[in-house]
Amino acid sequence: MSELLDKINRLKDELNHHNYQYYVLDNPEISDSAYDKLLRELQEIEAKHPELVTPDSPTQRVGATPLTEFNTVKHEIPMLSLANAFSAEEFSEFNQRITDLLKKSGVHSANDIKYAAEPKLDGLAISLLYEEGILVRGATRGDGSSGEDVTQNIRTIETIPLKLLGKKVPSRLEVRGEVIMDKEGFEELNNIQRKNNEKLFANPRNAAAGSLRQLDSRITAARPLSFFCYGIGIISDDITLPATHSKIMALLKSWGMRINPESKVVTGINGADQYYTRLFNKRESLEYEIDGIVYKVNSLEYQKILGFVARAPRWAIARKFPAHEEMTKVLGIDIQVGRTGALTPVARLEPVFVGGVTVSNATLHNQDEIERLDIRVGDTVVIRRAGDVIPQVVNVVLSKREGKPRKFKMPTHCPVCGSVAVRNENEAVTRCSGGLFCEAQGKQAIIHFASRKAMNIDGLGDRLVELLVDKGLVKTSADLYSLTHEQIANLERMGDKSAEKLLKALSQSKQTTFARFIFAMGIHDVGETTAKTLAEHFQSLEELESASFEELLSIRDVGPVVANNVTTFFKQKHNREVIDALLRAGIHWPKTPSVSAQAQTLFGKTFVITGTLSDMSRDEAKQALQALGAKVTGSVSKKTDYLVAGENPGSKVDKAKQLGVEILSEMQMKALL
Ligand code: IVH
């Protein structure tokens, strides 16, 4: 048995050591998989000998039986808060105040005070109690004098050692620090929440707090929390404390605590200021959120002289960064039409200063986002602007909602051109279907139309298109073909020669191919390849124009989104008008009856597949049939030639029998293929 214990202890020590190398020193010595192997080894032994499992075992980070409530913990030494400084002047006043106080107390060298400067982490304060080096309790700050016992949850956080490292550790030690969620973890968590249709967290701090206050620690274990230590509370007197805060932190680090790597001792106002600027500039690139700098008088002797006021130490101050978040009012919700036809709702705001700039608009992205936020005109909202990121609406302050404002609805028509607005299934965006016609998309549509892989109009670049549209000479791509020599030659930086060249290119572009023309129309999601597919499938533009959703769907590589975009595009009167104008201008292409299509053995036959196939998926079968020219549709009708029935086929078989449609087994289908 003692051999086994030795083995367990060796494994634990090894795991603790590697944890320390990884999280505290940021210097892993072994690979993740080697670490996992050690952990599994320990897990296997513990599974066989549950009596040997201790709370400080590295295997105990997965969470424990859910609690019904948290116990209250009284902090032996209160957990204080910090005074704030919102400007360099306020920091300077603080510095002056304590310099004077120290001088009055007989400290003569108090002119350039040394400060331990640390990022002010935006998470939640935690107290960790170690007895004989073992983590025995974790508690929230609460109201400062008592908090909640969240030990089970704390144990799941990998950056918190379950056991202190080293030979000589105090018999009792309370470590204090901040539990945070880094930005990436926060985004991922919200993605998961969104997928599961659960409430999103407004910011990493809320997410960290929400995760730590879970009665079920298995939920906490799954949340990406981490910890930085920034001080101590109780410490037993079997340890002689060093004379400065920075040295205490170094000592804590040697015991396995994670210290923020940005921490630095700075001297006087200048040093403090330089540190502030450096971190302010670095703020966005840090992996976690910080909302300012904490300056602590480094000398413990001075700290003692300075003492406390009310609920905060006189020897420390937090210099806050300008806020990322502010409240303001939604004056209205406008719809912007983007270059690709996306209809984006934008909140018009009462101007507010946030994150260093004045913000008067914030994107609301799409209908789903508006519903998620339940944002209505007149609401008070929290706006957030971090770094260069566009301002976001974080949430609505429901308590400030007045009356019963109406819910916002996306318009059914494009506000610029009046075309129908379409939202495809599984897509969040609503789009204008005006394509060729919509002025908001106009320039972009013409640029696309003229591009090399579309109509290939040599010499008609972005700048020239913009000029032509801005001068009112061209509204749609069809107008290009009625430009006169004079009109072009009179444009800025153009002349007779370039006008001649452009007219020649325009004239040459009239002879094109069906595929190029389809691509040039700029139907959303119809790229070059899809355009080719469509050109091969349809004999003429008329056929394509009148194709039904079902028919389009039966074409290989055409899904419901493209099928829907194509039919909606041709339903728009203005799109057909532009096309007619283009054809009248003389655009033409050789008619190529698709010989290859007719050579295909299943050409003209319509199939429906139902039930489970044994040798291939339904999709694979569909593709194989289509490769031979067959159409594959979703429901049985008079037009269906064959129903392929796999196992558990359902009602389609009855329908086929009713209509006299031939039913094939999977084997029979394979014979056809
Ligand atoms: S020291 C007596 N250091 O800020 C001083 N606090 O506003 C106690 N915080 O509750 C705190 N980063 O949650 C200290 N490097 C840091 C900090 C920090 C974040 C939080 C902490 C505290 C709050 C005070």
XYZ file of C-alpha atoms and ligand atoms in Angstrom:
697
model
C 0.000 0.000 0.000
C 2.718 2.489 0.857
C 4.301 1.756 -2.498
C 1.038 2.732 -4.116
C 0.863 5.893 -2.029
C 4.387 6.764 -3.096
C 3.394 6.296 -6.682
C 0.306 8.481 -6.247
C 2.290 11.208 -4.551
C 4.950 11.090 -7.210
C 2.325 11.472 -9.919
C 0.649 14.335 -8.075
C 3.934 16.154 -7.601
C 4.828 15.675 -11.215
C 1.426 16.950 -12.369
C 1.597 19.915 -10.009
C 5.049 20.727 -11.263
C 3.949 20.699 -14.902
C 0.849 22.703 -14.086
C 3.116 25.322 -12.544
C 5.462 25.319 -15.523
C 2.508 25.738 -17.833
C 0.278 28.246 -16.075
C 2.554 30.211 -13.807
C 5.855 30.234 -15.642
C 4.328 29.982 -19.105
C 7.106 27.533 -19.876
C 5.723 24.029 -20.409
C 8.269 21.224 -20.243
C 6.104 18.467 -21.656
C 3.430 18.221 -24.316
C -0.283 18.339 -23.528
C -0.605 14.690 -24.429
C 2.232 13.677 -22.118
C 0.477 15.622 -19.349
C -2.817 13.901 -20.107
C -1.074 10.554 -19.952
C 0.206 11.256 -16.438
C -3.239 12.454 -15.403
C -4.879 9.332 -16.788
C -2.407 7.167 -14.939
C -3.371 8.855 -11.679
C -7.080 8.636 -12.519
C -6.795 4.906 -13.125
C -5.115 4.264 -9.781
C -7.642 6.440 -7.967
C -10.530 4.680 -9.678
C -9.314 1.408 -8.224
C -8.606 2.938 -4.819
C -11.191 5.635 -4.181
C -10.131 5.788 -0.531
C -6.839 7.327 -1.640
C -8.415 10.293 -3.435
C -7.663 13.595 -1.718
C -9.200 17.017 -2.430
C -5.857 18.333 -3.658
C -5.490 15.655 -6.301
C -5.088 17.119 -9.788
C -7.866 14.747 -10.860
C -10.376 16.682 -8.769
C -10.841 19.557 -11.176
C -13.855 18.163 -12.957
C -16.511 19.345 -10.526
C -18.418 17.665 -7.719
C -21.988 16.969 -6.643
C -24.148 20.077 -7.025
C -24.881 22.171 -3.933
C -28.292 23.461 -2.907
C -26.893 26.745 -1.656
C -23.597 28.428 -0.864
C -22.453 28.728 2.723
C -21.448 32.131 3.990
C -17.810 32.774 4.766
C -16.733 35.537 7.105
C -13.479 37.136 5.983
C -11.058 37.295 8.930
C -9.480 40.330 7.316
C -12.007 42.372 5.328
C -11.611 42.414 1.566
C -11.338 46.085 0.715
C -12.010 48.035 -2.374
C -9.858 50.664 -4.029
C -10.143 54.399 -4.464
C -10.269 55.496 -8.096
C -8.400 58.111 -10.092
C -9.864 59.065 -13.449
C -7.038 61.246 -14.740
C -3.328 61.925 -14.446
C -4.183 64.900 -12.192
C -6.132 62.739 -9.800
C -3.247 60.310 -9.621
C -0.884 63.166 -8.987
C -3.082 64.401 -6.133
C -3.016 60.916 -4.624
C 0.759 60.815 -4.935
C 1.057 64.237 -3.295
C -1.285 63.276 -0.474
C 0.678 60.231 0.531
C 4.055 61.930 0.047
C 2.930 64.592 2.520
C 1.576 62.028 4.935
C 4.776 60.005 4.852
C 6.892 63.122 5.347
C 4.762 64.142 8.313
C 5.397 60.713 9.786
C 9.113 61.270 9.529
C 9.896 59.485 6.252
C 12.376 61.812 4.588
C 13.054 59.917 1.413
C 9.395 60.010 0.415
C 9.866 62.105 -2.718
C 9.881 59.408 -5.338
C 7.607 56.741 -4.018
C 8.001 53.279 -5.480
C 4.762 51.722 -6.592
C 3.961 48.157 -7.474
C 1.945 48.718 -10.661
C -0.413 46.001 -11.862
C -3.201 45.755 -14.405
C -6.622 46.154 -12.837
C -8.191 42.905 -13.944
C -11.841 42.976 -14.836
C -13.086 39.856 -13.104
C -14.126 39.108 -9.572
C -12.173 39.119 -6.348
C -11.562 35.779 -4.656
C -10.021 34.667 -1.399
C -8.194 31.325 -1.306
C -7.339 29.706 2.000
C -4.429 27.243 2.204
C -3.857 25.172 5.304
C -0.627 23.216 5.510
C -0.240 24.052 1.840
C -3.563 22.530 0.791
C -6.381 24.582 -0.702
C -9.218 24.238 1.800
C -11.539 27.088 0.901
C -12.341 29.530 -1.828
C -14.702 32.429 -1.189
C -16.098 35.383 -3.077
C -15.560 38.909 -1.827
C -19.259 39.451 -1.201
C -19.771 42.700 0.676
C -16.154 42.708 1.795
C -16.779 41.355 5.283
C -18.447 38.111 4.249
C -18.790 36.253 0.975
C -19.884 32.890 -0.371
C -18.073 29.592 -0.087
C -17.323 28.567 -3.677
C -14.599 26.022 -2.896
C -15.953 23.311 -5.215
C -15.998 25.740 -8.097
C -12.591 27.176 -7.307
C -11.062 23.691 -7.424
C -12.019 23.377 -11.089
C -9.830 26.336 -12.115
C -6.540 24.999 -13.387
C -4.531 28.133 -12.673
C -5.331 27.830 -8.968
C -2.949 25.396 -7.272
C -4.708 22.794 -5.134
C -1.462 22.465 -3.202
C 1.308 24.984 -2.680
C 4.691 24.113 -4.086
C 7.977 24.084 -2.183
C 9.160 22.796 1.168
C 8.638 25.800 3.358
C 5.104 27.097 3.090
C 3.102 28.883 5.820
C 0.763 26.716 7.851
C -2.004 29.178 7.055
C -2.154 31.444 4.049
C -4.923 33.411 2.430
C -4.190 34.364 -1.162
C -6.270 37.034 -2.841
C -6.708 37.661 -6.490
C -9.015 37.925 -9.424
C -10.865 35.170 -11.273
C -11.239 36.176 -14.903
C -12.426 34.837 -18.224
C -10.185 35.725 -21.141
C -11.613 37.349 -24.252
C -11.361 34.275 -26.427
C -12.977 32.037 -23.824
C -15.736 34.591 -23.436
C -16.466 34.637 -27.177
C -16.493 30.851 -27.303
C -18.781 30.602 -24.288
C -21.220 33.044 -25.844
C -21.148 31.099 -29.097
C -22.117 27.995 -27.180
C -24.820 29.898 -25.298
C -26.153 31.243 -28.588
C -26.250 27.771 -30.130
C -28.124 26.419 -27.119
C -30.504 29.363 -27.196
C -29.385 30.474 -23.784
C -28.791 33.899 -22.376
C -25.649 35.634 -23.594
C -23.228 37.220 -21.156
C -22.748 40.953 -21.565
C -18.990 40.932 -20.912
C -16.199 38.689 -19.611
C -16.657 39.929 -16.046
C -20.313 38.923 -15.966
C -19.434 35.629 -17.564
C -16.746 34.948 -14.947
C -19.066 35.893 -12.087
C -21.933 33.832 -13.502
C -19.656 30.849 -13.964
C -18.230 30.990 -10.472
C -21.619 31.289 -8.846
C -22.896 27.957 -10.163
C -24.223 25.505 -7.637
C -23.179 22.732 -9.992
C -19.396 22.858 -10.147
C -19.391 20.648 -13.236
C -20.747 23.642 -15.112
C -17.978 25.805 -13.701
C -15.430 23.188 -14.751
C -16.547 23.580 -18.351
C -16.109 27.360 -18.275
C -12.794 28.921 -19.352
C -11.869 30.610 -16.072
C -8.424 31.542 -14.873
C -6.841 33.291 -11.956
C -4.212 35.923 -11.169
C -3.130 36.520 -7.617
C -2.566 40.113 -6.436
C -2.073 39.980 -2.690
C -2.468 38.180 0.621
C -4.897 38.257 3.518
C -4.134 36.116 6.544
C -0.671 34.605 6.859
C 0.643 32.583 9.783
C 3.726 33.893 11.558
C 5.834 30.838 10.801
C 6.962 32.805 7.744
C 8.894 36.059 7.824
C 7.380 38.338 5.252
C 9.653 40.297 2.932
C 9.593 44.087 3.092
C 7.792 44.903 -0.139
C 4.632 43.977 -2.015
C 6.639 42.964 -5.091
C 8.726 40.555 -3.020
C 5.622 39.034 -1.471
C 4.337 38.461 -4.981
C 7.614 36.772 -5.945
C 7.283 34.544 -2.901
C 3.706 33.644 -3.829
C 4.916 32.837 -7.306
C 7.488 30.447 -5.886
C 4.632 28.702 -4.070
C 2.843 28.178 -7.339
C 0.558 31.197 -7.578
C 0.044 32.848 -10.964
C 1.194 36.464 -10.926
C 0.336 38.892 -13.689
C 3.369 39.156 -15.987
C 2.713 42.855 -16.633
C 3.325 43.711 -12.963
C 6.227 46.090 -12.455
C 7.711 48.338 -9.803
C 7.700 51.953 -11.012
C 9.089 55.121 -9.475
C 7.155 58.321 -8.837
C 4.598 60.051 -11.005
C 6.670 59.720 -14.145
C 7.173 56.003 -13.774
C 3.494 55.545 -12.986
C 2.493 57.588 -16.002
C 4.754 55.735 -18.402
C 3.375 52.434 -17.154
C -0.178 53.667 -17.613
C 0.455 54.729 -21.207
C 2.245 51.519 -22.072
C -0.573 49.343 -20.753
C -3.294 51.545 -22.156
C -1.766 51.007 -25.601
C -1.389 47.313 -24.959
C -4.882 46.918 -23.592
C -6.545 45.605 -26.737
C -3.834 43.075 -27.453
C -3.996 41.516 -23.974
C -5.806 38.196 -23.800
C -8.023 39.403 -20.974
C -9.855 42.606 -20.149
C -8.387 45.208 -17.851
C -10.094 48.416 -16.834
C -7.177 50.359 -15.407
C -3.980 50.207 -13.414
C -3.659 49.492 -9.700
C -0.784 51.263 -7.972
C 0.235 50.004 -4.545
C 2.881 51.627 -2.401
C 5.528 48.939 -2.583
C 7.027 49.296 0.884
C 5.040 47.439 3.556
C 6.440 49.818 6.154
C 4.961 52.790 4.297
C 1.710 50.899 3.807
C 1.488 50.501 7.534
C 2.081 54.193 8.139
C -0.540 55.165 5.584
C -3.206 52.772 6.804
C -6.813 52.822 5.685
C -9.692 55.182 5.117
C -13.242 53.883 5.251
C -13.245 50.756 3.109
C -10.082 51.282 1.119
C -6.347 51.365 1.776
C -4.787 54.808 1.663
C -1.697 53.281 0.058
C -3.301 52.105 -3.166
C -5.316 53.573 -6.000
C -6.874 52.371 -9.216
C -6.331 54.657 -12.175
C -9.205 53.780 -14.457
C -9.118 53.659 -18.237
C -11.870 55.547 -20.052
C -15.015 53.419 -19.888
C -15.791 50.940 -22.639
C -19.469 51.067 -21.820
C -21.963 53.892 -21.481
C -25.711 54.270 -21.399
C -27.651 56.206 -23.977
C -31.020 56.395 -25.720
C -32.128 54.838 -29.012
C -33.618 57.656 -31.098
C -34.534 55.468 -34.033
C -33.678 52.379 -36.026
C -32.608 52.941 -39.639
C -31.999 50.430 -42.390
C -28.774 50.646 -44.341
C -28.438 48.856 -47.648
C -24.924 47.579 -48.174
C -23.083 47.120 -51.411
C -24.108 43.495 -51.548
C -27.738 44.287 -50.825
C -27.636 43.295 -47.157
C -30.211 45.240 -45.160
C -28.612 46.191 -41.861
C -30.586 47.757 -39.029
C -28.638 50.544 -37.347
C -29.575 52.168 -34.054
C -29.465 55.962 -34.155
C -28.317 57.032 -30.699
C -28.260 60.094 -28.574
C -24.522 60.891 -28.966
C -22.461 59.468 -26.126
C -18.739 59.532 -25.320
C -17.503 55.971 -24.946
C -14.082 54.352 -25.248
C -12.570 57.674 -26.264
C -14.905 58.689 -29.112
C -18.403 60.058 -29.569
C -20.763 57.396 -30.788
C -24.096 58.173 -32.426
C -24.782 54.931 -34.319
C -24.460 51.270 -33.486
C -25.094 48.361 -35.784
C -27.840 45.971 -34.740
C -26.644 43.392 -37.282
C -29.899 41.680 -38.219
C -33.390 40.657 -37.187
C -32.169 37.903 -34.841
C -29.942 40.287 -32.956
C -32.773 42.801 -32.562
C -34.994 40.067 -31.189
C -32.285 38.794 -28.892
C -31.770 42.265 -27.442
C -35.483 43.083 -27.662
C -34.470 46.600 -28.554
C -37.140 49.181 -29.295
C -37.110 52.822 -30.295
C -36.929 54.992 -27.170
C -35.112 52.359 -25.110
C -32.117 53.132 -22.935
C -29.255 50.871 -23.919
C -25.706 50.064 -22.860
C -23.226 50.813 -25.637
C -19.845 49.221 -25.711
C -16.871 50.222 -27.773
C -13.644 48.306 -27.227
C -10.590 49.348 -29.225
C -11.241 49.812 -32.885
C -14.215 47.520 -32.783
C -17.446 49.065 -34.051
C -19.784 50.125 -31.253
C -22.155 47.430 -30.058
C -25.378 47.499 -28.124
C -24.748 45.254 -25.139
C -28.210 45.232 -23.631
C -31.395 47.159 -23.069
C -31.936 48.680 -19.635
C -35.474 47.379 -19.264
C -36.087 49.239 -16.025
C -35.794 52.472 -17.993
C -38.271 51.529 -20.715
C -41.136 53.993 -20.874
C -44.616 53.015 -21.979
C -45.032 50.192 -24.426
C -42.872 50.882 -27.485
C -43.591 48.697 -30.498
C -41.317 45.841 -31.486
C -39.098 46.566 -34.441
C -39.739 44.660 -37.652
C -37.409 44.384 -40.612
C -38.972 46.004 -43.680
C -40.417 43.728 -46.342
C -38.993 45.905 -49.097
C -35.648 47.536 -49.770
C -35.842 51.139 -48.575
C -33.616 52.262 -51.457
C -35.169 50.625 -54.510
C -38.401 49.106 -53.258
C -37.543 45.568 -54.330
C -38.689 42.683 -52.180
C -36.363 41.973 -49.252
C -35.582 38.287 -48.849
C -34.307 36.300 -45.954
C -33.235 32.776 -46.797
C -33.660 29.953 -44.381
C -30.589 29.418 -42.209
C -29.314 32.887 -43.019
C -29.336 35.794 -40.634
C -29.223 38.558 -43.255
C -32.152 40.030 -45.072
C -31.232 41.099 -48.568
C -32.575 43.387 -51.231
C -33.374 41.319 -54.290
C -32.973 44.327 -56.577
C -29.503 43.279 -57.709
C -28.992 45.041 -61.011
C -31.490 47.734 -60.224
C -30.901 48.857 -56.652
C -28.979 52.103 -56.455
C -27.334 51.152 -53.190
C -25.854 48.183 -54.963
C -25.590 50.046 -58.251
C -21.917 50.887 -58.409
C -20.940 47.541 -57.036
C -23.239 45.745 -59.437
C -21.800 47.635 -62.413
C -18.226 47.040 -61.275
C -19.048 43.363 -61.010
C -20.820 43.369 -64.366
C -17.772 44.865 -66.102
C -15.218 42.668 -64.338
C -12.922 40.311 -66.165
C -14.744 37.089 -65.376
C -18.121 38.655 -66.115
C -18.538 40.854 -69.227
C -14.835 41.644 -69.331
C -15.155 45.287 -70.344
C -11.565 46.343 -70.713
C -10.724 49.713 -69.202
C -13.904 50.060 -67.158
C -12.477 49.980 -63.647
C -13.885 50.905 -60.237
C -12.967 54.565 -60.491
C -14.513 55.079 -63.883
C -17.727 53.342 -62.821
C -17.946 55.610 -59.787
C -17.433 58.646 -61.972
C -20.094 57.558 -64.450
C -22.634 56.890 -61.709
C -21.831 60.068 -59.784
C -22.206 62.163 -62.945
C -25.613 60.562 -63.490
C -24.600 59.097 -66.841
C -25.152 55.515 -65.795
C -27.703 54.041 -63.398
C -27.701 50.397 -64.389
C -25.288 48.284 -66.365
C -27.567 48.567 -69.402
C -26.909 52.308 -69.524
C -23.249 51.577 -70.256
C -24.169 50.584 -73.775
C -25.824 53.895 -74.600
C -22.871 56.043 -73.542
C -21.713 58.384 -76.295
C -18.202 59.271 -77.324
C -18.753 62.827 -76.164
C -20.053 61.862 -72.744
C -17.010 59.706 -72.070
C -14.431 62.055 -73.565
C -15.662 64.936 -71.386
C -15.059 63.044 -68.138
C -12.141 63.912 -65.892
C -8.870 62.455 -67.092
C -10.514 60.982 -70.156
C -10.140 62.112 -73.743
C -10.910 61.126 -77.302
C -8.502 58.256 -77.257
C -9.713 56.649 -74.042
C -13.344 57.220 -75.045
C -12.716 55.378 -78.285
C -11.038 52.561 -76.422
C -13.878 52.191 -73.952
C -16.532 52.214 -76.653
C -14.642 49.521 -78.476
C -14.394 47.409 -75.329
C -18.103 47.857 -74.690
C -18.938 46.828 -78.183
C -16.664 43.780 -77.972
C -18.203 42.735 -74.685
C -21.581 42.316 -76.364
C -20.455 39.024 -77.744
C -20.240 36.859 -74.681
C -21.229 33.451 -73.307
C -24.372 32.440 -71.455
C -22.350 31.542 -68.369
C -20.607 34.906 -68.296
C -23.893 36.698 -68.662
C -25.482 34.770 -65.804
C -22.478 35.514 -63.619
C -22.519 39.198 -64.666
C -26.107 39.634 -63.464
C -24.768 39.486 -59.933
C -27.414 37.230 -58.406
C -26.448 36.726 -54.809
C -24.449 33.520 -54.197
C -24.271 32.758 -57.915
C -20.534 32.679 -58.496
C -18.650 31.720 -61.602
C -19.053 27.979 -61.084
C -22.756 28.097 -60.329
C -23.237 30.340 -63.342
C -21.562 27.710 -65.519
C -23.713 24.976 -64.051
C -26.844 26.961 -64.770
C -25.675 27.749 -68.305
C -25.126 24.062 -68.945
C -28.481 23.074 -67.581
C -30.659 25.636 -69.315
C -30.852 26.058 -73.049
C -31.844 29.698 -72.942
C -32.303 32.711 -70.744
C -36.083 32.292 -71.000
C -35.787 28.783 -69.565
C -33.646 30.000 -66.702
C -36.010 32.906 -66.042
C -39.021 30.657 -65.788
C -37.356 27.826 -63.859
C -39.187 26.893 -60.675
C -37.546 26.586 -57.284
C -37.970 22.790 -57.483
C -36.373 22.572 -60.876
C -33.408 24.660 -59.788
C -33.045 22.537 -56.692
C -32.827 19.401 -58.793
C -29.658 20.695 -60.450
C -26.470 19.310 -59.092
C -24.673 21.736 -56.755
C -27.663 24.053 -56.534
C -29.020 24.279 -53.002
C -32.132 25.967 -51.626
C -30.403 29.301 -51.027
C -29.209 29.701 -54.617
C -32.511 28.356 -55.965
C -34.391 30.909 -53.931
C -32.057 33.759 -54.902
C -32.410 32.945 -58.596
C -36.202 32.768 -58.598
C -36.548 35.926 -56.511
C -34.128 37.738 -58.778
C -36.143 37.007 -61.891
C -39.412 37.798 -60.181
C -38.307 41.417 -59.806
C -39.744 43.461 -62.623
C -36.831 45.908 -62.586
C -34.289 43.144 -62.936
C -36.099 41.846 -66.004
C -36.214 45.370 -67.375
C -32.466 45.775 -67.059
C -31.941 42.388 -68.701
C -34.255 43.339 -71.579
C -32.369 46.579 -72.052
C -29.091 44.658 -72.154
C -30.417 42.275 -74.780
C -31.790 45.189 -76.787
C -28.336 46.781 -76.626
C -27.129 43.749 -78.515
C -25.670 41.406 -75.934
C -25.730 37.895 -77.327
C -24.094 34.508 -76.955
C -23.875 31.382 -79.038
C -26.652 28.899 -78.367
C -25.020 25.641 -77.473
C -27.523 22.863 -77.201
C -25.897 20.817 -74.515
C -24.940 17.716 -76.397
C -23.371 16.176 -73.372
C -26.607 16.488 -71.439
C -28.565 14.492 -74.006
C -25.928 11.801 -74.083
C -26.537 11.216 -70.393
C -28.504 8.041 -69.848
C -30.937 9.398 -67.263
C -31.488 12.725 -68.999
C -35.061 13.924 -68.593
C -35.912 11.439 -65.842
C -37.094 12.652 -62.461
C -36.249 10.713 -59.297
C -37.300 10.928 -55.685
C -35.309 9.132 -52.997
C -36.844 8.056 -49.691
C -35.917 5.946 -46.675
C -32.453 4.879 -45.584
C -30.064 3.484 -48.163
C -27.574 0.896 -47.040
C -24.566 1.495 -49.300
C -24.627 5.229 -49.685
C -26.200 8.308 -48.219
C -29.209 9.855 -49.919
C -27.017 12.760 -50.903
C -24.496 10.497 -52.585
C -27.270 8.721 -54.459
C -28.666 12.077 -55.525
C -25.314 13.163 -56.896
C -24.779 9.890 -58.727
C -28.199 10.165 -60.395
C -27.649 13.793 -61.289
C -24.285 12.951 -62.812
C -26.212 10.896 -65.358
C -28.521 13.793 -66.106
C -31.420 12.892 -63.833
C -33.391 15.416 -61.855
C -33.816 14.585 -58.178
C -36.682 16.257 -56.365
C -38.048 16.119 -52.854
C -41.636 15.021 -53.328
C -43.505 12.519 -55.443
C -45.783 13.983 -58.127
C -47.200 13.056 -61.500
C -43.921 14.218 -63.020
C -41.884 11.717 -61.003
C -40.536 8.814 -63.063
C -39.007 6.714 -60.283
C -39.171 6.542 -56.513
C -36.066 4.964 -54.981
C -37.166 3.400 -51.688
C -34.620 2.481 -49.049
C -35.456 1.093 -45.638
C -38.330 2.589 -43.605
C -39.536 4.585 -46.584
C -42.699 6.175 -45.159
C -45.604 7.782 -46.943
C -43.887 8.532 -50.246
C -44.270 4.896 -51.295
C -48.056 5.113 -50.879
C -48.153 8.282 -52.901
C -46.065 6.672 -55.663
C -48.385 3.649 -55.750
C -51.367 5.941 -55.959
C -49.890 7.828 -58.888
C -48.511 4.744 -60.557
C -44.903 5.850 -60.224
C -42.386 3.057 -60.615
C -40.671 2.114 -57.349
C -37.029 1.039 -57.384
C -35.088 -0.742 -54.668
C -31.601 0.438 -53.835
C -30.241 -2.539 -55.827
C -32.278 -1.586 -58.862
C -31.110 1.978 -58.657
C -27.515 0.799 -58.470
C -28.082 -1.298 -61.560
C -29.243 1.844 -63.370
C -26.180 3.719 -62.228
S -5.801 44.995 -4.842
C -6.723 46.480 -0.830
N -5.014 44.495 -7.299
O -10.403 45.679 -7.982
C -6.628 46.318 -2.277
N -7.334 44.620 -6.860
O -11.759 48.027 -6.850
C -7.468 45.222 -2.770
N -8.735 44.196 -8.804
O -12.038 44.049 -5.373
C -7.421 44.982 -4.185
N -7.123 43.851 -10.229
O -11.441 42.673 -7.412
C -6.058 44.682 -6.483
N -4.180 44.033 -9.424
C -5.219 44.223 -8.585
C -6.553 44.133 -9.037
C -7.584 44.345 -8.137
C -8.418 43.888 -10.056
C -10.127 44.354 -8.292
C -10.420 43.562 -7.053
C -10.956 44.547 -6.058
C -11.322 45.692 -6.913
C -11.213 46.984 -6.141
